[in-house]
Coordinates of C-alpha atoms in Angstrom, one line a residue:
M1 CA 145.6 101.6 27.5
R2 CA 146.5 103.2 24.1
F3 CA 144.3 104.7 21.4
S4 CA 144.9 104.6 17.7
R5 CA 144.8 107.8 15.7
L6 CA 141.5 106.8 14.3
T7 CA 139.1 108.2 16.9
V8 CA 136.1 106.4 18.3
A9 CA 133.8 108.9 16.6
V10 CA 135.3 108.0 13.2
C11 CA 135.0 104.4 14.1
V12 CA 131.2 104.6 14.8
A13 CA 130.7 106.5 11.6
T14 CA 132.4 103.9 9.5
A15 CA 130.3 101.3 11.2
L16 CA 126.9 102.9 10.3
G17 CA 124.8 100.5 8.7
A18 CA 126.3 97.6 10.5
G19 CA 123.8 95.1 11.7
P20 CA 123.2 91.6 12.9
A21 CA 123.3 88.7 10.5
Y22 CA 120.5 86.7 12.3
S23 CA 117.0 86.8 13.4
Q24 CA 117.1 86.6 17.2
A25 CA 115.5 83.3 17.9
H26 CA 115.4 83.5 21.8
D27 CA 114.5 85.8 24.5
D28 CA 117.4 88.4 24.9
N29 CA 117.0 88.1 28.7
E30 CA 118.4 84.6 28.5
W31 CA 121.6 83.0 27.2
T32 CA 120.6 79.8 25.4
M33 CA 123.7 79.0 23.2
P34 CA 127.3 79.6 23.5
G35 CA 127.8 82.5 21.2
K36 CA 124.4 84.1 22.4
D37 CA 123.0 83.9 18.9
Y38 CA 123.6 82.1 15.6
A39 CA 125.9 84.8 14.5
G40 CA 128.2 84.3 17.5
T41 CA 128.1 87.9 18.4
R42 CA 128.1 87.4 22.2
Y43 CA 126.1 90.7 22.4
S44 CA 123.3 91.4 24.8
S45 CA 120.7 94.2 24.6
L46 CA 120.5 94.4 28.3
A47 CA 121.6 97.9 29.5
Q48 CA 121.0 98.2 33.1
I49 CA 124.8 98.0 33.8
T50 CA 126.5 101.0 32.5
P51 CA 129.8 102.8 32.6
A52 CA 128.3 105.0 35.3
N53 CA 127.2 102.2 37.7
V54 CA 129.4 99.2 36.8
G55 CA 131.8 100.1 39.6
R56 CA 129.0 99.1 42.1
L57 CA 128.9 95.5 40.8
T58 CA 129.4 93.0 43.7
P59 CA 129.2 89.2 43.8
T60 CA 125.8 87.9 44.5
W61 CA 126.4 84.1 44.1
S62 CA 129.2 81.7 43.7
F63 CA 129.5 77.9 43.5
S64 CA 132.3 75.4 43.3
T65 CA 132.0 72.9 40.5
G66 CA 134.1 70.4 42.4
V67 CA 136.3 69.9 39.4
L68 CA 139.8 71.2 38.8
G69 CA 140.7 71.9 35.2
G70 CA 140.2 74.4 32.4
H71 CA 136.7 75.9 32.6
E72 CA 136.6 77.0 29.1
G73 CA 132.9 77.2 28.5
Q74 CA 130.1 79.5 29.6
P75 CA 126.9 79.1 31.6
L76 CA 123.6 79.0 29.9
V77 CA 120.4 80.7 31.3
V78 CA 117.1 79.2 30.2
N79 CA 113.7 79.4 31.7
R80 CA 115.0 80.7 34.9
T81 CA 117.6 78.0 35.2
M82 CA 121.4 78.3 35.0
Y83 CA 123.2 75.3 33.3
V84 CA 126.9 74.7 33.7
A85 CA 129.0 71.8 32.3
T86 CA 132.4 71.1 34.0
P87 CA 135.6 69.7 32.5
Y88 CA 136.1 65.9 32.8
P89 CA 134.1 64.2 34.1
D90 CA 131.8 66.4 32.3
V91 CA 129.2 66.9 35.0
L92 CA 126.2 69.0 34.0
Y93 CA 124.5 71.2 36.8
A94 CA 121.1 72.9 36.7
F95 CA 120.5 75.7 39.3
D96 CA 117.2 77.1 40.2
L97 CA 117.4 81.0 39.8
T98 CA 114.0 81.6 41.4
H99 CA 115.2 80.8 45.0
E100 CA 117.7 82.3 47.2
G101 CA 121.1 80.7 46.9
Y102 CA 120.3 79.2 43.4
P103 CA 119.7 75.8 44.8
L104 CA 120.6 72.7 42.7
K105 CA 117.5 71.4 40.6
W106 CA 119.4 68.3 39.4
K107 CA 122.9 67.1 38.5
Y108 CA 123.7 64.8 35.5
R109 CA 126.7 62.5 35.9
P110 CA 127.5 61.0 32.5
D111 CA 129.5 57.8 32.1
V112 CA 132.8 59.1 30.5
N113 CA 135.6 56.7 29.6
P114 CA 138.6 57.8 31.7
G115 CA 140.8 56.6 28.8
S116 CA 140.0 59.9 27.1
I117 CA 142.2 61.7 29.6
G118 CA 145.4 60.6 28.1
I119 CA 144.1 61.4 24.5
A120 CA 143.1 65.0 25.3
C121 CA 145.7 67.3 23.8
C122 CA 145.5 70.3 26.0
D123 CA 143.7 69.5 29.3
T124 CA 140.4 67.8 29.8
I125 CA 138.3 70.9 29.1
N126 CA 134.6 71.3 28.0
R127 CA 133.6 74.3 26.1
G128 CA 130.0 74.2 27.2
P129 CA 126.4 73.0 26.4
T130 CA 123.8 74.6 24.2
Y131 CA 119.9 74.5 24.6
A132 CA 117.2 73.7 22.0
D133 CA 113.7 72.3 22.1
G134 CA 113.7 71.5 25.8
K135 CA 117.1 69.7 25.6
I136 CA 120.6 70.6 26.9
V137 CA 123.0 69.2 24.4
Y138 CA 126.7 68.9 25.0
N139 CA 129.8 66.8 24.2
L140 CA 131.7 64.6 26.5
L141 CA 135.5 64.2 26.3
D142 CA 135.4 60.6 25.3
G143 CA 133.7 61.1 21.8
H144 CA 130.1 61.1 22.8
T145 CA 127.3 63.7 22.4
V146 CA 124.4 63.7 24.8
A147 CA 121.0 65.3 25.1
V148 CA 119.5 65.8 28.6
D149 CA 116.0 66.9 29.4
A150 CA 116.3 70.4 30.5
D151 CA 113.5 70.1 33.2
T152 CA 114.4 66.8 34.8
G153 CA 118.1 66.0 34.0
K154 CA 117.1 62.7 32.3
E155 CA 119.4 61.5 29.5
L156 CA 117.4 61.4 26.3
W157 CA 120.0 60.1 24.0
K158 CA 123.8 59.5 23.8
T159 CA 125.6 59.1 20.4
K160 CA 129.2 58.0 19.8
V161 CA 130.6 60.6 17.4
A162 CA 134.4 60.2 17.8
D163 CA 137.0 57.5 18.3
I164 CA 139.5 58.0 21.1
G165 CA 141.4 55.0 19.9
D166 CA 142.3 57.1 16.8
G167 CA 143.2 60.2 18.8
E168 CA 139.8 62.0 18.6
T169 CA 138.2 63.7 21.6
T170 CA 135.1 65.9 21.8
P171 CA 135.5 69.0 24.1
M172 CA 133.9 71.5 21.6
A173 CA 130.6 73.2 22.1
P174 CA 128.0 71.9 19.6
L175 CA 125.8 74.2 17.5
V176 CA 122.0 73.3 17.1
A177 CA 120.2 74.7 13.9
R178 CA 117.4 73.4 11.7
G179 CA 116.7 70.4 14.1
K180 CA 120.3 69.2 13.8
V181 CA 123.3 69.1 16.2
F182 CA 126.6 69.9 14.6
V183 CA 129.8 68.5 16.2
G184 CA 133.5 68.0 15.5
P185 CA 136.6 66.5 17.1
S186 CA 139.9 67.6 18.5
G187 CA 143.0 65.7 17.6
G188 CA 145.1 67.8 15.3
E189 CA 148.1 66.9 17.4
F190 CA 147.3 63.2 17.0
G191 CA 147.0 63.2 13.2
I192 CA 143.3 62.5 12.9
H193 CA 141.3 62.8 9.6
G194 CA 139.1 65.9 10.6
W195 CA 135.4 66.0 10.1
V196 CA 132.2 67.6 11.1
K197 CA 128.9 65.6 11.7
A198 CA 125.2 66.3 12.0
L199 CA 123.0 64.5 14.3
D200 CA 119.2 64.5 14.6
L201 CA 118.3 66.7 17.6
A202 CA 115.3 64.5 18.4
S203 CA 117.0 61.1 18.4
G204 CA 120.8 61.7 18.2
K205 CA 120.9 59.6 14.9
L206 CA 123.8 60.4 12.5
L207 CA 122.5 62.3 9.5
W208 CA 125.7 63.1 7.7
K209 CA 129.5 63.3 8.0
A210 CA 131.9 65.4 6.0
H211 CA 135.6 65.3 6.0
N212 CA 137.8 68.4 5.7
M213 CA 140.4 66.9 3.4
G214 CA 140.6 64.0 0.9
P215 CA 138.7 63.4 -2.4
D216 CA 135.6 65.5 -3.2
T217 CA 133.4 62.5 -2.4
V218 CA 134.4 62.5 1.3
V219 CA 134.7 66.3 1.6
L220 CA 131.1 66.7 0.0
A221 CA 132.4 69.1 -2.5
K222 CA 129.8 68.6 -5.2
P223 CA 129.9 69.8 -8.8
G224 CA 127.9 72.9 -9.3
V225 CA 127.5 73.5 -5.5
F226 CA 131.1 74.0 -4.4
K227 CA 132.3 77.4 -5.7
P228 CA 135.4 78.7 -3.8
Y229 CA 136.2 82.3 -4.5
Y230 CA 139.9 81.8 -5.1
D231 CA 140.4 78.3 -6.2
K232 CA 139.5 76.2 -9.2
G233 CA 139.4 72.5 -10.0
T234 CA 138.3 69.3 -8.3
D235 CA 139.7 67.2 -5.5
L236 CA 141.4 70.3 -4.1
A237 CA 141.5 68.8 -0.6
L238 CA 143.4 65.7 -2.1
T239 CA 145.9 67.1 -4.6
T240 CA 147.2 69.8 -2.2
W241 CA 148.6 67.0 0.0
A242 CA 151.7 65.0 -0.8
H243 CA 151.2 61.2 -1.2
N244 CA 148.5 60.1 1.3
S245 CA 149.4 62.6 4.0
W246 CA 145.7 63.9 4.0
R247 CA 144.5 60.6 5.7
H248 CA 146.3 61.8 8.9
G249 CA 146.4 65.5 8.2
G250 CA 144.5 66.9 11.2
A251 CA 142.1 69.7 10.4
P252 CA 140.0 69.2 13.4
V253 CA 136.8 71.1 14.2
W254 CA 137.0 72.0 17.9
G255 CA 136.0 75.7 17.9
W256 CA 132.8 77.7 17.6
L257 CA 130.3 77.3 14.8
S258 CA 127.9 79.8 13.3
Y259 CA 124.8 79.7 11.2
D260 CA 123.2 82.2 8.8
E261 CA 119.5 81.6 8.5
A262 CA 119.0 83.6 5.4
L263 CA 121.9 82.0 3.4
D264 CA 121.2 78.6 5.1
L265 CA 124.9 78.0 5.8
I266 CA 126.8 76.9 8.7
Y267 CA 130.4 78.2 9.2
F268 CA 133.3 76.7 11.1
G269 CA 137.1 76.8 11.2
T270 CA 139.4 73.9 10.8
G271 CA 142.6 73.4 12.9
N272 CA 146.3 72.7 12.2
A273 CA 147.8 70.4 9.6
S274 CA 149.5 67.4 10.9
P275 CA 152.3 66.9 11.8
Y276 CA 154.0 70.2 12.7
N277 CA 156.9 69.2 10.6
A278 CA 155.7 70.7 7.3
D279 CA 158.4 68.9 5.3
Q280 CA 156.3 65.7 5.6
R281 CA 153.3 67.1 3.8
S282 CA 154.2 69.4 0.9
G283 CA 151.4 71.4 -0.7
D284 CA 148.8 73.9 0.5
N285 CA 147.1 71.1 2.6
K286 CA 143.5 72.1 2.0
W287 CA 141.3 72.4 4.0
S288 CA 143.3 72.7 7.1
N289 CA 143.5 76.1 8.6
S290 CA 140.4 77.1 6.8
V291 CA 136.8 78.4 7.1
L292 CA 134.3 76.1 5.5
A293 CA 130.6 77.1 4.6
R294 CA 128.3 74.0 4.4
R295 CA 124.6 73.4 3.9
P296 CA 123.2 72.2 7.2
D297 CA 120.7 69.6 5.5
D298 CA 123.2 67.5 3.7
G299 CA 126.7 68.9 4.5
S300 CA 127.4 70.0 1.0
L301 CA 130.4 72.3 0.8
V302 CA 129.5 75.7 -0.7
W303 CA 132.8 77.6 -0.4
A304 CA 136.1 77.4 1.6
Y305 CA 138.9 79.7 2.2
Q306 CA 142.3 78.8 3.7
F307 CA 143.9 81.3 6.0
T308 CA 147.3 79.7 6.2
P309 CA 148.2 77.5 3.3
H310 CA 150.8 74.7 4.1
D311 CA 150.7 75.6 7.9
N312 CA 154.2 75.9 9.2
W313 CA 153.3 77.2 12.6
D314 CA 150.2 75.5 14.1
Y315 CA 147.9 78.3 13.2
D316 CA 144.6 76.7 13.8
A317 CA 141.6 78.5 12.4
N318 CA 139.1 77.3 14.9
A319 CA 138.2 80.8 16.3
E320 CA 134.8 82.1 16.0
M321 CA 133.2 83.3 12.8
I322 CA 131.1 86.4 13.7
L323 CA 128.3 87.1 11.2
V324 CA 127.4 90.8 10.7
D325 CA 126.4 93.0 7.9
L326 CA 128.9 95.9 7.3
T327 CA 129.3 98.7 4.9
I328 CA 132.6 98.2 3.0
H329 CA 133.7 100.9 0.5
G330 CA 130.2 102.2 0.4
R331 CA 128.6 98.9 -0.2
K332 CA 126.5 96.8 2.3
R333 CA 128.0 93.4 2.6
Q334 CA 127.1 90.3 4.2
T335 CA 130.3 89.6 6.1
L336 CA 132.0 87.1 8.4
V337 CA 134.7 88.5 10.7
H338 CA 137.4 86.2 12.0
F339 CA 140.4 86.8 14.2
D340 CA 142.8 84.1 13.2
K341 CA 145.6 82.6 15.2
N342 CA 148.0 83.6 12.4
G343 CA 147.7 87.3 13.7
F344 CA 145.5 88.6 10.9
A345 CA 141.9 89.8 11.3
Y346 CA 139.7 89.0 8.3
T347 CA 136.4 90.5 7.0
I348 CA 135.1 88.1 4.5
D349 CA 132.0 88.1 2.2
R350 CA 130.2 85.2 3.9
A351 CA 128.1 84.4 0.7
S352 CA 131.1 84.0 -1.6
G353 CA 134.3 83.6 0.6
E354 CA 135.9 86.8 -0.9
V355 CA 138.3 88.5 1.5
L356 CA 137.4 92.1 1.8
V357 CA 139.8 93.3 4.6
A358 CA 142.7 91.5 6.1
Q359 CA 145.0 93.4 8.5
P360 CA 147.3 92.3 11.5
Y361 CA 145.7 92.8 14.9
V362 CA 148.8 91.8 16.6
N363 CA 152.6 91.8 16.0
V364 CA 153.2 89.5 12.8
T365 CA 156.5 88.5 11.4
W366 CA 155.7 85.2 9.5
A367 CA 153.9 87.1 6.7
K368 CA 154.1 90.7 5.3
Q369 CA 150.5 91.0 4.3
I370 CA 147.5 89.2 2.8
D371 CA 147.2 89.7 -1.0
L372 CA 143.5 90.5 -1.5
Q373 CA 143.7 89.6 -5.2
S374 CA 144.8 86.0 -4.5
G375 CA 143.6 85.7 -0.9
R376 CA 147.1 84.3 0.0
P377 CA 149.5 85.6 2.7
V378 CA 152.8 87.1 1.4
V379 CA 155.1 84.8 3.5
D380 CA 158.5 85.9 4.9
S381 CA 160.7 83.1 3.6
T382 CA 163.0 83.4 6.6
R383 CA 160.2 82.4 8.9
Q384 CA 159.4 79.1 7.1
T385 CA 159.9 76.0 9.3
G386 CA 160.6 72.3 8.8
V387 CA 163.5 69.9 9.4
S388 CA 165.3 71.3 6.2
K389 CA 165.1 74.9 7.8
G390 CA 166.8 74.1 11.0
T391 CA 165.7 76.4 14.0
T392 CA 163.6 79.4 12.8
Q393 CA 163.7 82.2 15.3
D394 CA 161.4 85.1 16.2
I395 CA 158.1 83.9 14.7
C396 CA 155.2 86.1 15.7
P397 CA 152.7 85.2 16.8
S398 CA 153.5 82.1 18.6
L399 CA 151.5 78.9 18.1
E400 CA 149.3 80.1 21.0
G401 CA 148.1 82.5 18.3
G402 CA 147.5 86.2 18.1
K403 CA 144.3 85.2 19.9
S404 CA 143.4 81.7 21.3
P405 CA 140.5 80.2 19.3
V406 CA 139.1 79.5 22.8
S407 CA 138.9 83.2 23.6
A408 CA 135.7 84.0 21.8
A409 CA 135.4 87.7 20.7
S410 CA 132.3 89.7 20.9
Y411 CA 130.6 92.4 18.7
S412 CA 128.6 95.4 19.8
R413 CA 125.7 96.5 17.6
R414 CA 125.9 99.8 19.2
T415 CA 129.5 100.7 18.8
G416 CA 130.2 98.6 15.7
L417 CA 133.3 97.3 17.3
F418 CA 134.7 93.8 18.0
Y419 CA 136.3 93.1 21.4
V420 CA 139.1 90.7 21.4
S421 CA 141.4 89.0 23.9
T422 CA 144.9 88.8 22.3
N423 CA 148.4 87.4 23.0
N424 CA 151.7 89.1 22.6
L425 CA 153.9 86.0 22.2
C426 CA 156.6 85.0 19.7
M427 CA 158.5 81.7 19.3
D428 CA 161.4 79.9 17.9
F429 CA 160.6 76.7 15.9
S430 CA 162.5 73.5 15.2
T431 CA 161.2 70.2 13.9
T432 CA 162.2 66.6 13.7
P433 CA 160.7 63.8 11.4
T434 CA 157.9 61.9 13.2
A435 CA 155.9 58.9 12.5
R436 CA 152.1 58.4 13.3
I437 CA 151.0 55.8 15.8
A438 CA 147.3 56.1 16.5
A439 CA 146.3 58.0 19.6
T440 CA 149.8 59.2 20.3
P441 CA 151.2 62.7 19.6
F442 CA 151.9 63.3 16.0
I443 CA 153.9 66.6 16.2
G444 CA 157.7 66.6 15.8
A445 CA 158.4 70.2 17.0
T446 CA 160.0 72.2 19.7
T447 CA 158.6 75.7 20.1
P448 CA 159.9 77.8 23.0
Y449 CA 157.9 81.1 23.6
K450 CA 159.0 84.6 24.5
A451 CA 157.2 87.8 25.2
G452 CA 156.6 90.0 22.1
P453 CA 157.6 93.6 21.6
G454 CA 157.1 95.7 24.6
G455 CA 157.5 92.9 27.2
Y456 CA 153.8 92.6 28.0
M457 CA 152.2 89.3 26.9
G458 CA 148.6 90.2 26.2
A459 CA 146.0 92.9 25.6
F460 CA 142.3 93.3 25.4
I461 CA 141.5 95.4 22.2
A462 CA 138.6 97.0 20.3
W463 CA 138.7 96.4 16.5
D464 CA 137.1 98.2 13.6
A465 CA 136.5 95.3 11.0
V466 CA 135.6 97.9 8.3
Q467 CA 138.8 99.8 8.3
G468 CA 140.9 96.9 9.7
K469 CA 142.2 99.0 12.6
K470 CA 142.7 98.8 16.3
I471 CA 140.8 101.4 18.2
W472 CA 142.0 100.9 21.7
E473 CA 143.7 98.3 23.8
I474 CA 144.2 97.5 27.5
R475 CA 147.6 95.8 28.1
E476 CA 147.9 92.9 30.4
Q477 CA 150.9 91.3 32.0
F478 CA 149.9 87.8 30.8
P479 CA 148.3 86.6 27.6
V480 CA 144.4 87.2 27.8
W481 CA 142.7 83.9 27.3
S482 CA 139.0 84.6 28.1
G483 CA 136.1 85.3 25.9
S484 CA 134.2 88.6 26.1
V485 CA 130.6 89.8 26.3
A486 CA 129.4 93.2 24.9
T487 CA 126.3 94.8 26.1
A488 CA 123.8 97.6 25.2
G489 CA 124.9 99.4 28.3
D490 CA 128.3 100.1 26.4
V491 CA 130.2 97.9 29.0
V492 CA 132.4 95.0 27.8
F493 CA 133.5 92.2 30.2
Y494 CA 136.5 89.9 30.0
G495 CA 138.9 87.9 32.3
T496 CA 142.6 87.4 32.8
L497 CA 145.0 84.4 33.5
D498 CA 146.0 85.9 36.8
G499 CA 142.4 85.7 38.1
W500 CA 140.7 89.0 37.5
F501 CA 137.3 89.5 36.0
K502 CA 137.1 93.0 34.5
A503 CA 134.8 95.6 32.9
A504 CA 135.7 98.3 30.4
N505 CA 133.9 101.1 28.6
A506 CA 133.1 99.7 25.3
R507 CA 133.6 103.0 23.5
T508 CA 136.8 104.3 25.1
G509 CA 138.5 101.2 26.6
K510 CA 138.6 103.0 30.1
P511 CA 138.9 100.3 32.7
L512 CA 135.9 100.6 35.0
W513 CA 135.9 97.6 37.4
K514 CA 137.6 94.3 38.4
F515 CA 137.2 91.5 40.9
K516 CA 139.6 88.8 41.9
V517 CA 137.8 85.5 41.1
G518 CA 140.4 83.1 42.6
S519 CA 141.7 81.3 39.5
G520 CA 142.7 82.3 36.0
V521 CA 139.8 82.9 33.6
V522 CA 139.8 80.9 30.4
G523 CA 136.0 80.8 29.9
C524 CA 133.6 83.2 28.4
P525 CA 131.3 85.6 30.4
I526 CA 127.5 85.9 29.8
T527 CA 124.8 88.4 31.0
Y528 CA 121.2 87.7 31.7
L529 CA 118.1 89.1 33.4
G530 CA 117.2 87.4 36.7
P531 CA 113.8 86.4 37.8
D532 CA 113.9 89.7 40.0
G533 CA 114.2 91.9 36.8
R534 CA 117.9 92.7 37.5
Q535 CA 120.7 92.2 35.1
Y536 CA 123.5 89.9 36.1
V537 CA 126.9 89.0 34.7
A538 CA 128.3 85.5 35.1
I539 CA 131.8 83.9 34.6
L540 CA 133.5 80.6 35.1
A541 CA 136.9 80.7 36.8
G542 CA 139.3 77.8 36.5
I543 CA 142.7 78.2 34.8
G544 CA 143.5 75.2 32.5
G545 CA 143.8 74.4 28.8
D546 CA 147.3 75.2 27.5
W547 CA 147.9 77.1 30.7
F548 CA 147.7 73.9 32.9
L549 CA 150.7 72.7 30.8
L550 CA 152.6 76.1 31.0
S551 CA 152.0 77.5 34.4
G552 CA 153.8 74.9 36.5
D553 CA 152.6 74.0 40.0
V554 CA 149.0 75.2 39.9
R555 CA 147.4 71.9 41.1
S556 CA 148.1 71.3 44.7
D557 CA 146.0 68.2 45.0
D558 CA 148.7 66.1 43.2
P559 CA 151.8 65.8 45.3
A560 CA 153.7 64.6 42.2
D561 CA 152.8 67.6 40.2
V562 CA 155.7 70.0 41.0
R563 CA 156.4 71.0 37.4
P564 CA 158.3 74.3 36.9
P565 CA 156.6 77.0 35.0
A566 CA 157.6 77.8 31.5
D567 CA 160.4 80.3 31.3
F568 CA 158.3 83.1 29.6
A569 CA 155.7 83.1 32.3
R570 CA 157.5 82.2 35.5
E571 CA 155.4 84.7 37.6
L572 CA 152.0 83.4 36.6
A573 CA 151.7 80.8 39.3
R574 CA 152.2 83.4 42.0
H575 CA 148.7 84.8 41.0
T576 CA 146.6 81.7 40.4
S577 CA 146.1 78.1 41.0
Q578 CA 143.6 75.7 39.6
G579 CA 140.0 75.9 40.6
G580 CA 136.4 75.6 39.4
M581 CA 134.0 78.4 40.3
I582 CA 130.9 80.0 38.9
W583 CA 130.6 83.6 39.8
V584 CA 127.5 85.9 39.4
F585 CA 127.7 89.6 39.8
G586 CA 124.9 92.2 40.1
L587 CA 124.4 95.8 41.0

């Protein structure tokens, strides 16, 4: 654990005036949506668990989901019921918290096309459900969104939103706001034409669809409405692509979405430009690797900002957009805080798209800095990639990112700090020309990884988004791939790939407690108040996602799966194998 020269006391002082960017719509004793609130803070005002007593946490309940695979989501707790969605085949469980042993209330088994397994880029994961108006809403891997009655488990509607025949799958967690369900696809590695859709919560009917690249008519960039802070002109998402490369340019929407009720804007990030061989798509390639702000009623694009123009390195921008109000240079600002895969942490004015602060939160070599006047990165030309560049070495971070977009950060209203799971990986990068065939990989790259400076591969950090500085860090042997939850008890929780669930002091970073949960953690923890009035913490354990591909022989039920681990993480499989468990801890 290391501290920056900036002390915690100074950090708290600079964050004075920081506040939530949302009106809390639900009982804070529950957990009704993936990010806890519309602002995506993953913060709970529960405070029974503190640094003084967290060491007494013990497991109070566990349950096997019966599914192997990456458990990248989080449970929900609503009306004394816990809901959990599994990876494929996307089973939804409802557990009764009012009885000993949390017995099953019902189990919903959807009909999911097994053909989607071969189309999923990075394991058959599911990032979880959300709750609204008596419904549990979530996505199935095969391109369907479903709504299930929260009391009975009865399917209320099922809508096809994506086409696996074109390389689209739907493992993301939907956002529900203003009576609408917002969804997007995975498929950046298959050369899809990225989009976001709005469905009617009551019926599942499609209300609107907006693409992320192409002419203004399909991007829904309307005259007088679309006003990006740094860019001028029309058809920006068309003219920044060579020829017709935008038609298969990627820019999927598979991460976390946020909503500002006052500004009436939804925010989401877009993924990589396709293919990885950047020589095949000259130009900035807008709006891949970007944050977009849209009107929820009709999808109109209000502003957009591109984190990584002409993406050379697979730096998806799908990570969470956390909405908080911060005092920047003495002025209260409505901000959006984002930890991008490219290694920079951004504090952005969420009304206009102006970048206020942009500093590296991990080791970065591909760019020297972000120019706040233009909003553009100052790129190190020696780190550019493409067939014409040959093999480019020592690019940091790797394409796993300074943090994975899966690993949702949290924000504490008490400390004013953001808590982030990070990776310390670099890569070499070489590309080859590639042709697109629908529903097959459209990549054309080889990208071996290596540990970054210091030899450790990950860390859990606290970040001051006002100053753009790291306050403390806890270093880990392997990349840290879980989300986190911050509490009013000044305790923050996260998990590790080698199967530990951990707690730390939110102010100092002092490790306080850990428990071995059996499989690597790639999901997000939650906390809630049980029917007995006690605070509990829950986590899904089940290594997967990219780490199913990289860890080697971690699935013993398949005699043919004896893959060696990736060279940079040869030890990981000694500490974990695939699983699927829900754990609940209490005092």
